[in-house]
PDB file of C-alpha atoms in Angstrom:
ATOM      1  CA  MET A   1     -12.194   9.174  20.764  1.00 39.00           C
ATOM      2  CA  ASP A   2     -13.363   9.762  17.220  1.00 46.00           C
ATOM      3  CA  LEU A   3     -10.634   9.572  14.577  1.00 46.00           C
ATOM      4  CA  GLU A   4     -12.413  12.298  12.651  1.00 47.00           C
ATOM      5  CA  SER A   5     -11.846  14.715  15.532  1.00 46.00           C
ATOM      6  CA  ASN A   6      -9.525  17.564  14.505  1.00 51.00           C
ATOM      7  CA  ASP A   7      -7.601  17.317  17.794  1.00 53.00           C
ATOM      8  CA  PHE A   8      -6.984  13.588  17.398  1.00 55.00           C
ATOM      9  CA  SER A   9      -6.013  13.846  13.736  1.00 61.00           C
ATOM     10  CA  SER A  10      -3.346  16.411  14.628  1.00 67.00           C
ATOM     11  CA  ILE A  11      -1.959  14.397  17.554  1.00 77.00           C
ATOM     12  CA  LEU A  12      -1.403  11.202  15.557  1.00 73.00           C
ATOM     13  CA  PRO A  13       0.983  12.672  12.942  1.00 74.00           C
ATOM     14  CA  ASN A  14       3.065  14.331  15.683  1.00 80.00           C
ATOM     15  CA  ALA A  15       3.265  11.082  17.646  1.00 80.00           C
ATOM     16  CA  ALA A  16       4.171   9.216  14.462  1.00 81.00           C
ATOM     17  CA  ALA A  17       7.054  11.584  13.724  1.00 79.00           C
ATOM     18  CA  GLN A  18       8.538  10.877  17.171  1.00 82.00           C
ATOM     19  CA  LEU A  19       8.046   7.148  16.720  1.00 85.00           C
ATOM     20  CA  ARG A  20       9.870   7.288  13.362  1.00 84.00           C
ATOM     21  CA  ASN A  21      13.046   8.554  15.043  1.00 83.00           C
ATOM     22  CA  SER A  22      12.944   5.830  17.693  1.00 88.00           C
ATOM     23  CA  LEU A  23      12.301   3.155  15.090  1.00 90.00           C
ATOM     24  CA  GLY A  24      15.413   4.161  13.185  1.00 85.00           C
ATOM     25  CA  SER A  25      17.567   3.677  16.274  1.00 89.00           C
ATOM     26  CA  LEU A  26      16.011   0.300  17.022  1.00 89.00           C
ATOM     27  CA  TYR A  27      16.579  -0.890  13.462  1.00 90.00           C
ATOM     28  CA  LEU A  28      20.246   0.098  13.500  1.00 91.00           C
ATOM     29  CA  ALA A  29      20.740  -1.726  16.802  1.00 93.00           C
ATOM     30  CA  ALA A  30      19.075  -4.859  15.409  1.00 92.00           C
ATOM     31  CA  LYS A  31      21.358  -4.797  12.357  1.00 92.00           C
ATOM     32  CA  ARG A  32      24.413  -4.675  14.576  1.00 95.00           C
ATOM     33  CA  LEU A  33      23.156  -7.636  16.611  1.00 94.00           C
ATOM     34  CA  ALA A  34      22.379  -9.685  13.497  1.00 96.00           C
ATOM     35  CA  PRO A  35      24.562  -8.491  10.597  1.00 95.00           C
ATOM     36  CA  ALA A  36      23.806  -9.776   7.116  1.00 94.00           C
ATOM     37  CA  ALA A  37      27.031 -11.811   6.945  1.00 96.00           C
ATOM     38  CA  ASP A  38      26.040 -13.775  10.038  1.00 96.00           C
ATOM     39  CA  ARG A  39      22.462 -14.245   8.850  1.00 97.00           C
ATOM     40  CA  GLU A  40      23.708 -15.754   5.588  1.00 96.00           C
ATOM     41  CA  THR A  41      25.484 -18.579   7.406  1.00 96.00           C
ATOM     42  CA  ASP A  42      23.085 -19.096  10.326  1.00 97.00           C
ATOM     43  CA  PRO A  43      19.499 -20.023   9.328  1.00 96.00           C
ATOM     44  CA  ASP A  44      18.293 -19.862  12.931  1.00 97.00           C
ATOM     45  CA  LEU A  45      19.650 -16.331  13.362  1.00 97.00           C
ATOM     46  CA  ASP A  46      18.165 -15.355  10.002  1.00 97.00           C
ATOM     47  CA  ALA A  47      14.730 -16.597  11.091  1.00 97.00           C
ATOM     48  CA  LYS A  48      14.896 -14.635  14.343  1.00 96.00           C
ATOM     49  CA  ALA A  49      16.138 -11.521  12.567  1.00 96.00           C
ATOM     50  CA  ALA A  50      13.349 -11.885   9.994  1.00 97.00           C
ATOM     51  CA  LEU A  51      10.792 -11.616  12.789  1.00 96.00           C
ATOM     52  CA  VAL A  52      12.465  -8.413  13.983  1.00 95.00           C
ATOM     53  CA  ASP A  53      12.532  -7.038  10.434  1.00 95.00           C
ATOM     54  CA  GLN A  54       8.871  -7.858   9.944  1.00 96.00           C
ATOM     55  CA  SER A  55       7.955  -6.040  13.155  1.00 95.00           C
ATOM     56  CA  TYR A  56      10.018  -3.057  12.077  1.00 94.00           C
ATOM     57  CA  TYR A  57       8.373  -2.873   8.657  1.00 95.00           C
ATOM     58  CA  GLN A  58       4.923  -3.202  10.217  1.00 94.00           C
ATOM     59  CA  MET A  59       5.620  -0.372  12.636  1.00 92.00           C
ATOM     60  CA  LEU A  60       7.103   1.829   9.908  1.00 93.00           C
ATOM     61  CA  ARG A  61       4.022   1.208   7.781  1.00 93.00           C
ATOM     62  CA  LEU A  62       1.806   2.190  10.713  1.00 91.00           C
ATOM     63  CA  VAL A  63       3.872   5.334  11.300  1.00 90.00           C
ATOM     64  CA  ASN A  64       3.417   6.340   7.654  1.00 91.00           C
ATOM     65  CA  ASN A  65      -0.330   5.790   7.902  1.00 91.00           C
ATOM     66  CA  LEU A  66      -0.626   7.760  11.141  1.00 88.00           C
ATOM     67  CA  GLU A  67       1.292  10.654   9.612  1.00 87.00           C
ATOM     68  CA  ASP A  68      -1.260  10.723   6.800  1.00 89.00           C
ATOM     69  CA  VAL A  69      -4.303  10.728   9.095  1.00 86.00           C
ATOM     70  CA  GLY A  70      -4.271  14.525   9.333  1.00 82.00           C
ATOM     71  CA  SER A  71      -4.904  14.796   5.590  1.00 87.00           C
ATOM     72  CA  LEU A  72      -7.912  12.465   5.424  1.00 88.00           C
ATOM     73  CA  ASP A  73     -10.406  15.289   5.086  1.00 86.00           C
ATOM     74  CA  SER A  74      -8.257  17.245   2.635  1.00 89.00           C
ATOM     75  CA  ASP A  75      -8.987  17.611  -1.070  1.00 90.00           C
ATOM     76  CA  ARG A  76      -5.641  19.227  -1.806  1.00 93.00           C
ATOM     77  CA  PRO A  77      -4.336  17.847  -5.106  1.00 95.00           C
ATOM     78  CA  TYR A  78      -0.994  16.088  -5.320  1.00 95.00           C
ATOM     79  CA  PRO A  79       1.746  17.388  -7.628  1.00 94.00           C
ATOM     80  CA  LEU A  80       1.295  15.428 -10.856  1.00 96.00           C
ATOM     81  CA  GLN A  81       3.768  14.300 -13.497  1.00 95.00           C
ATOM     82  CA  ASP A  82       3.298  12.810 -16.921  1.00 97.00           C
ATOM     83  CA  ILE A  83       4.397   9.217 -16.333  1.00 96.00           C
ATOM     84  CA  ASP A  84       4.059   5.908 -18.107  1.00 97.00           C
ATOM     85  CA  ILE A  85       1.345   4.539 -15.847  1.00 98.00           C
ATOM     86  CA  ALA A  86       1.224   1.183 -17.660  1.00 98.00           C
ATOM     87  CA  ARG A  87       4.920   0.602 -17.025  1.00 97.00           C
ATOM     88  CA  LEU A  88       4.645   1.716 -13.385  1.00 97.00           C
ATOM     89  CA  VAL A  89       1.736  -0.627 -12.646  1.00 98.00           C
ATOM     90  CA  GLU A  90       3.553  -3.510 -14.342  1.00 98.00           C
ATOM     91  CA  GLU A  91       6.715  -2.875 -12.296  1.00 97.00           C
ATOM     92  CA  LEU A  92       4.774  -2.745  -9.032  1.00 97.00           C
ATOM     93  CA  PHE A  93       2.878  -5.893  -9.936  1.00 98.00           C
ATOM     94  CA  GLU A  94       6.070  -7.799 -10.732  1.00 97.00           C
ATOM     95  CA  LYS A  95       7.571  -6.843  -7.375  1.00 95.00           C
ATOM     96  CA  THR A  96       4.631  -8.383  -5.534  1.00 96.00           C
ATOM     97  CA  THR A  97       4.135 -11.666  -7.404  1.00 96.00           C
ATOM     98  CA  SER A  98       6.794 -13.572  -5.453  1.00 95.00           C
ATOM     99  CA  LEU A  99       5.404 -12.188  -2.181  1.00 97.00           C
ATOM    100  CA  ALA A 100       1.900 -13.333  -3.116  1.00 98.00           C
ATOM    101  CA  ALA A 101       3.291 -16.810  -3.781  1.00 97.00           C
ATOM    102  CA  LEU A 102       4.568 -16.943  -0.182  1.00 97.00           C
ATOM    103  CA  ARG A 103       0.916 -16.777   0.888  1.00 97.00           C
ATOM    104  CA  GLY A 104      -0.082 -19.388  -1.663  1.00 97.00           C
ATOM    105  CA  LEU A 105      -1.863 -16.812  -3.827  1.00 98.00           C
ATOM    106  CA  ASN A 106      -2.015 -16.640  -7.612  1.00 98.00           C
ATOM    107  CA  THR A 107      -1.684 -13.296  -9.382  1.00 98.00           C
ATOM    108  CA  ARG A 108      -2.364 -11.933 -12.836  1.00 98.00           C
ATOM    109  CA  LEU A 109      -2.031  -8.585 -14.554  1.00 98.00           C
ATOM    110  CA  LEU A 110      -4.492  -7.510 -17.226  1.00 98.00           C
ATOM    111  CA  CYS A 111      -3.268  -4.549 -19.236  1.00 96.00           C
ATOM    112  CA  PRO A 112      -3.813  -4.225 -22.987  1.00 94.00           C
ATOM    113  CA  MET A 113      -1.476  -1.200 -23.127  1.00 95.00           C
ATOM    114  CA  GLU A 114       2.273  -1.634 -23.428  1.00 94.00           C
ATOM    115  CA  SER A 115       2.669   2.045 -22.642  1.00 97.00           C
ATOM    116  CA  HIS A 116       0.410   4.929 -21.685  1.00 97.00           C
ATOM    117  CA  ILE A 117       1.407   8.401 -20.513  1.00 97.00           C
ATOM    118  CA  CYS A 118      -0.917   9.930 -17.956  1.00 97.00           C
ATOM    119  CA  ALA A 119      -0.750  12.681 -15.315  1.00 97.00           C
ATOM    120  CA  CYS A 120      -0.236  10.978 -11.963  1.00 97.00           C
ATOM    121  CA  SER A 121       1.897  10.905  -8.814  1.00 96.00           C
ATOM    122  CA  PRO A 122       4.099   7.776  -8.848  1.00 96.00           C
ATOM    123  CA  ASP A 123       4.564   7.590  -5.069  1.00 95.00           C
ATOM    124  CA  ALA A 124       0.878   8.190  -4.375  1.00 96.00           C
ATOM    125  CA  LEU A 125      -0.223   5.560  -6.880  1.00 97.00           C
ATOM    126  CA  GLU A 126       2.275   3.094  -5.440  1.00 97.00           C
ATOM    127  CA  ARG A 127       0.969   3.578  -1.910  1.00 96.00           C
ATOM    128  CA  LEU A 128      -2.643   3.227  -3.033  1.00 98.00           C
ATOM    129  CA  MET A 129      -1.865   0.052  -4.951  1.00 98.00           C
ATOM    130  CA  PHE A 130      -0.060  -1.441  -1.946  1.00 98.00           C
ATOM    131  CA  HIS A 131      -2.998  -0.579   0.334  1.00 96.00           C
ATOM    132  CA  LEU A 132      -5.369  -2.416  -1.981  1.00 98.00           C
ATOM    133  CA  LEU A 133      -3.035  -5.369  -2.492  1.00 98.00           C
ATOM    134  CA  SER A 134      -2.459  -5.644   1.250  1.00 96.00           C
ATOM    135  CA  ASN A 135      -6.200  -5.976   1.849  1.00 94.00           C
ATOM    136  CA  ALA A 136      -6.516  -8.513  -0.980  1.00 97.00           C
ATOM    137  CA  PHE A 137      -3.608 -10.571   0.390  1.00 97.00           C
ATOM    138  CA  LYS A 138      -5.033 -10.580   3.933  1.00 94.00           C
ATOM    139  CA  PHE A 139      -8.525 -11.713   3.089  1.00 93.00           C
ATOM    140  CA  THR A 140      -7.930 -14.142   0.225  1.00 97.00           C
ATOM    141  CA  PRO A 141      -7.335 -17.760   1.249  1.00 96.00           C
ATOM    142  CA  ALA A 142      -4.459 -19.783  -0.170  1.00 97.00           C
ATOM    143  CA  GLY A 143      -5.145 -20.880  -3.723  1.00 97.00           C
ATOM    144  CA  GLY A 144      -7.099 -17.702  -4.475  1.00 97.00           C
ATOM    145  CA  MET A 145      -6.469 -15.233  -7.270  1.00 98.00           C
ATOM    146  CA  ILE A 146      -5.451 -11.566  -7.100  1.00 98.00           C
ATOM    147  CA  THR A 147      -6.077  -9.661 -10.324  1.00 98.00           C
ATOM    148  CA  VAL A 148      -4.645  -6.236 -11.121  1.00 98.00           C
ATOM    149  CA  GLU A 149      -6.128  -4.550 -14.184  1.00 98.00           C
ATOM    150  CA  LEU A 150      -5.322  -1.284 -15.946  1.00 98.00           C
ATOM    151  CA  SER A 151      -7.577   0.035 -18.701  1.00 98.00           C
ATOM    152  CA  ARG A 152      -8.903   3.184 -20.377  1.00 97.00           C
ATOM    153  CA  ILE A 153     -12.515   4.098 -20.990  1.00 96.00           C
ATOM    154  CA  LYS A 154     -14.305   7.349 -21.865  1.00 95.00           C
ATOM    155  CA  GLY A 155     -11.493   9.688 -20.900  1.00 97.00           C
ATOM    156  CA  ARG A 156     -10.633   7.828 -17.690  1.00 98.00           C
ATOM    157  CA  VAL A 157      -7.833   5.517 -16.622  1.00 98.00           C
ATOM    158  CA  LEU A 158      -9.048   2.671 -14.424  1.00 98.00           C
ATOM    159  CA  LEU A 159      -6.812   0.687 -12.076  1.00 98.00           C
ATOM    160  CA  SER A 160      -8.475  -2.163 -10.209  1.00 98.00           C
ATOM    161  CA  VAL A 161      -7.435  -4.785  -7.671  1.00 98.00           C
ATOM    162  CA  ALA A 162      -9.742  -7.783  -7.373  1.00 98.00           C
ATOM    163  CA  ASP A 163      -9.597 -10.865  -5.188  1.00 97.00           C
ATOM    164  CA  THR A 164     -11.477 -14.130  -4.748  1.00 96.00           C
ATOM    165  CA  GLY A 165     -11.843 -13.807  -0.996  1.00 95.00           C
ATOM    166  CA  PRO A 166     -15.091 -13.857   1.015  1.00 93.00           C
ATOM    167  CA  GLY A 167     -16.201 -10.440  -0.191  1.00 92.00           C
ATOM    168  CA  ILE A 168     -17.538  -7.566   1.913  1.00 90.00           C
ATOM    169  CA  PRO A 169     -20.854  -7.828   3.770  1.00 87.00           C
ATOM    170  CA  LYS A 170     -23.479  -5.372   2.585  1.00 85.00           C
ATOM    171  CA  GLU A 171     -23.795  -3.809   6.021  1.00 83.00           C
ATOM    172  CA  ARG A 172     -20.128  -2.767   5.922  1.00 85.00           C
ATOM    173  CA  ARG A 173     -20.073  -1.285   2.449  1.00 84.00           C
ATOM    174  CA  LEU A 174     -21.488   2.104   3.453  1.00 82.00           C
ATOM    175  CA  PHE A 175     -18.627   2.589   5.915  1.00 83.00           C
ATOM    176  CA  LEU A 176     -15.726   1.140   3.920  1.00 87.00           C
ATOM    177  CA  PHE A 177     -13.881   4.405   3.369  1.00 88.00           C
ATOM    178  CA  ARG A 178     -14.246   5.719   6.890  1.00 83.00           C
ATOM    179  CA  PRO A 179     -11.247   5.338   9.220  1.00 75.00           C
ATOM    180  CA  CYS A 180     -11.685   2.610  11.839  1.00 58.00           C
ATOM    181  CA  PRO A 181     -15.272   1.758  10.842  1.00 46.00           C
ATOM    182  CA  SER A 182     -15.730  -0.419  13.906  1.00 48.00           C
ATOM    183  CA  SER A 183     -14.943   0.200  17.556  1.00 45.00           C
ATOM    184  CA  ALA A 184     -14.000  -3.469  17.909  1.00 43.00           C
ATOM    185  CA  PRO A 185     -10.358  -4.413  17.276  1.00 45.00           C
ATOM    186  CA  THR A 186      -9.740  -5.407  13.669  1.00 51.00           C
ATOM    187  CA  PRO A 187      -7.729  -8.558  12.921  1.00 52.00           C
ATOM    188  CA  PHE A 188      -5.362  -6.596  10.672  1.00 53.00           C
ATOM    189  CA  GLY A 189      -4.171  -3.105  11.470  1.00 57.00           C
ATOM    190  CA  MET A 190      -6.241  -0.042  12.364  1.00 64.00           C
ATOM    191  CA  GLY A 191      -8.622   0.012   9.434  1.00 75.00           C
ATOM    192  CA  LEU A 192      -7.008   3.073   7.857  1.00 87.00           C
ATOM    193  CA  GLY A 193      -6.000   1.598   4.482  1.00 92.00           C
ATOM    194  CA  LEU A 194      -9.174   2.250   2.495  1.00 94.00           C
ATOM    195  CA  ALA A 195      -9.694   5.696   4.011  1.00 93.00           C
ATOM    196  CA  LEU A 196      -6.140   6.655   3.064  1.00 95.00           C
ATOM    197  CA  SER A 197      -6.610   5.129  -0.387  1.00 97.00           C
ATOM    198  CA  GLN A 198      -9.703   7.265  -0.952  1.00 96.00           C
ATOM    199  CA  ARG A 199      -7.718  10.344   0.090  1.00 96.00           C
ATOM    200  CA  ILE A 200      -4.999   9.405  -2.407  1.00 97.00           C
ATOM    201  CA  ALA A 201      -7.625   8.983  -5.113  1.00 98.00           C
ATOM    202  CA  ARG A 202      -8.946  12.506  -4.440  1.00 97.00           C
ATOM    203  CA  GLY A 203      -5.416  13.874  -4.501  1.00 97.00           C
ATOM    204  CA  LEU A 204      -4.980  12.371  -7.962  1.00 97.00           C
ATOM    205  CA  GLY A 205      -8.188  14.054  -9.120  1.00 97.00           C
ATOM    206  CA  GLY A 206     -10.093  10.797  -9.124  1.00 98.00           C
ATOM    207  CA  VAL A 207     -12.213   8.497  -7.009  1.00 97.00           C
ATOM    208  CA  LEU A 208     -11.921   5.036  -5.476  1.00 97.00           C
ATOM    209  CA  TYR A 209     -14.956   2.802  -5.304  1.00 96.00           C
ATOM    210  CA  LEU A 210     -16.046  -0.767  -4.647  1.00 96.00           C
ATOM    211  CA  ASP A 211     -17.392  -2.549  -7.707  1.00 94.00           C
ATOM    212  CA  GLN A 212     -20.832  -3.622  -6.511  1.00 86.00           C
ATOM    213  CA  ALA A 213     -21.339  -5.897  -9.541  1.00 84.00           C
ATOM    214  CA  VAL A 214     -18.721  -8.424  -8.442  1.00 84.00           C
ATOM    215  CA  SER A 215     -20.414 -11.625  -7.311  1.00 80.00           C
ATOM    216  CA  ARG A 216     -17.351 -13.240  -5.730  1.00 87.00           C
ATOM    217  CA  GLY A 217     -14.665 -11.608  -3.644  1.00 94.00           C
ATOM    218  CA  SER A 218     -14.153  -7.873  -3.942  1.00 96.00           C
ATOM    219  CA  ARG A 219     -12.899  -5.459  -6.567  1.00 97.00           C
ATOM    220  CA  PHE A 220     -11.756  -1.922  -5.835  1.00 98.00           C
ATOM    221  CA  VAL A 221     -11.403   0.510  -8.724  1.00 98.00           C
ATOM    222  CA  LEU A 222      -9.403   3.731  -8.958  1.00 98.00           C
ATOM    223  CA  SER A 223     -10.697   6.064 -11.658  1.00 98.00           C
ATOM    224  CA  ILE A 224      -8.572   9.090 -12.638  1.00 98.00           C
ATOM    225  CA  PRO A 225      -8.749  11.495 -15.583  1.00 98.00           C
ATOM    226  CA  ASP A 226      -6.849  10.367 -18.671  1.00 98.00           C
ATOM    227  CA  ARG A 227      -4.948  13.621 -19.132  1.00 97.00           C
ATOM    228  CA  LEU A 228      -1.523  15.223 -19.351  1.00 97.00           C
ATOM    229  CA  CYS A 229      -0.212  17.996 -17.119  1.00 93.00           C
ATOM    230  CA  GLY A 230       2.939  19.007 -19.027  1.00 89.00           C
ATOM    231  CA  ASP A 231       5.374  18.130 -16.222  1.00 83.00           C
ATOM    232  CA  VAL A 232       7.828  15.269 -16.656  1.00 78.00           C
ATOM    233  CA  PRO A 233       9.539  13.396 -13.789  1.00 73.00           C
ATOM    234  CA  VAL A 234      12.747  14.997 -12.533  1.00 63.00           C
ATOM    235  CA  LEU A 235      15.108  13.122 -10.239  1.00 56.00           C
ATOM    236  CA  SER A 236      15.863  15.061  -7.064  1.00 52.00           C
ATOM    237  CA  ASP A 237      18.236  14.297  -4.216  1.00 46.00           C
ATOM    238  CA  ASN A 238      15.852  16.126  -1.886  1.00 50.00           C
ATOM    239  CA  ALA A 239      12.749  14.076  -2.702  1.00 52.00           C
ATOM    240  CA  PHE A 240      11.075  12.547   0.365  1.00 54.00           C
ATOM    241  CA  ASP A 241      11.239   8.775   0.462  1.00 67.00           C
ATOM    242  CA  TYR A 242       8.294   7.497   2.505  1.00 68.00           C
ATOM    243  CA  SER A 243       9.994   4.078   2.769  1.00 70.00           C
ATOM    244  CA  GLY A 244      13.127   5.456   4.406  1.00 69.00           C
ATOM    245  CA  GLY A 245      15.184   3.623   1.799  1.00 76.00           C
ATOM    246  CA  PHE A 246      13.833   0.201   2.743  1.00 84.00           C
ATOM    247  CA  ASN A 247      12.213  -2.373   0.469  1.00 92.00           C
ATOM    248  CA  ARG A 248       9.012  -0.627  -0.587  1.00 93.00           C
ATOM    249  CA  SER A 249       7.141  -3.817  -1.472  1.00 95.00           C
ATOM    250  CA  LEU A 250       7.848  -5.372   1.919  1.00 96.00           C
ATOM    251  CA  LEU A 251       6.842  -2.117   3.589  1.00 95.00           C
ATOM    252  CA  GLY A 252       3.605  -1.748   1.667  1.00 96.00           C
ATOM    253  CA  LEU A 253       2.555  -5.343   2.332  1.00 97.00           C
ATOM    254  CA  ALA A 254       4.142  -5.843   5.761  1.00 96.00           C
ATOM    255  CA  ASP A 255       0.843  -6.576   7.516  1.00 94.00           C
ATOM    256  CA  ALA A 256      -0.153  -9.185   4.944  1.00 96.00           C
ATOM    257  CA  LEU A 257       3.010 -11.273   4.599  1.00 97.00           C
ATOM    258  CA  PRO A 258       4.340 -14.332   6.447  1.00 96.00           C
ATOM    259  CA  THR A 259       7.552 -13.880   8.421  1.00 97.00           C
ATOM    260  CA  ARG A 260       9.575 -15.868   5.867  1.00 96.00           C
ATOM    261  CA  ALA A 261       9.109 -12.982   3.415  1.00 97.00           C
ATOM    262  CA  PHE A 262      11.621 -11.103   5.576  1.00 97.00           C
ATOM    263  CA  LEU A 263      14.349 -13.730   5.449  1.00 96.00           C
ATOM    264  CA  LEU A 264      17.573 -12.292   4.065  1.00 91.00           C
ATOM    265  CA  ARG A 265      17.209 -14.096   0.721  1.00 88.00           C
ATOM    266  CA  ASN A 266      13.832 -12.432   0.107  1.00 83.00           C
ATOM    267  CA  GLN A 267      14.944  -8.853   0.821  1.00 79.00           C
TER     268      GLN A 267
END
């Protein structure tokens, strides 16, 4: 069945909502079977529990993606706030450097701005950045480099994630931002990450594209207007937390990390 079918895109979010409730119960049961105090003193138990945690995070990530499938064709803008986008990108980058090291990857952040206020959605930008980093982590061999860059040019703010992996074959580039571009099983996930990232880019008033000029690896670029909206972030107890209160970096990169990333000392 075609993912772009309206019937299918409405079924997936409903199924995902039911799965979310079941996942919560499973996670609580696992925590009772392997409490943190026991994991701290029993490396073997910690290793087994880490595998359970990794599976949970992977399933929660999939549930989040499936819930978003229904909005893939939407151009509805996200609520924007005037945030320090340079600080946000730096914070997200710092949270992922130790995780990249677990895969033997090198990372670097290029940002000439110590601070820059721009209209954006923090949660949406975070999810997009994790989608792009997850792909870069998966397809870059150990010893490779992941580069995150934030810059401004001609009234636009550009955020890019580049890797030194094998790159993307020309025949696939026309279909990159379509959900599940191939009917064959993919080695990592369902192939929704780039389609969801493009939807996020539209919701931010921008666009996501593949830099065709890169000769090695791949480089994806988010371009959004360099503007202000007049709204400042306000903390709310009722704000939806897509991570369910769990480690957002582990959730965003769950499909791209080794199991040892979920050991108690790394959470």
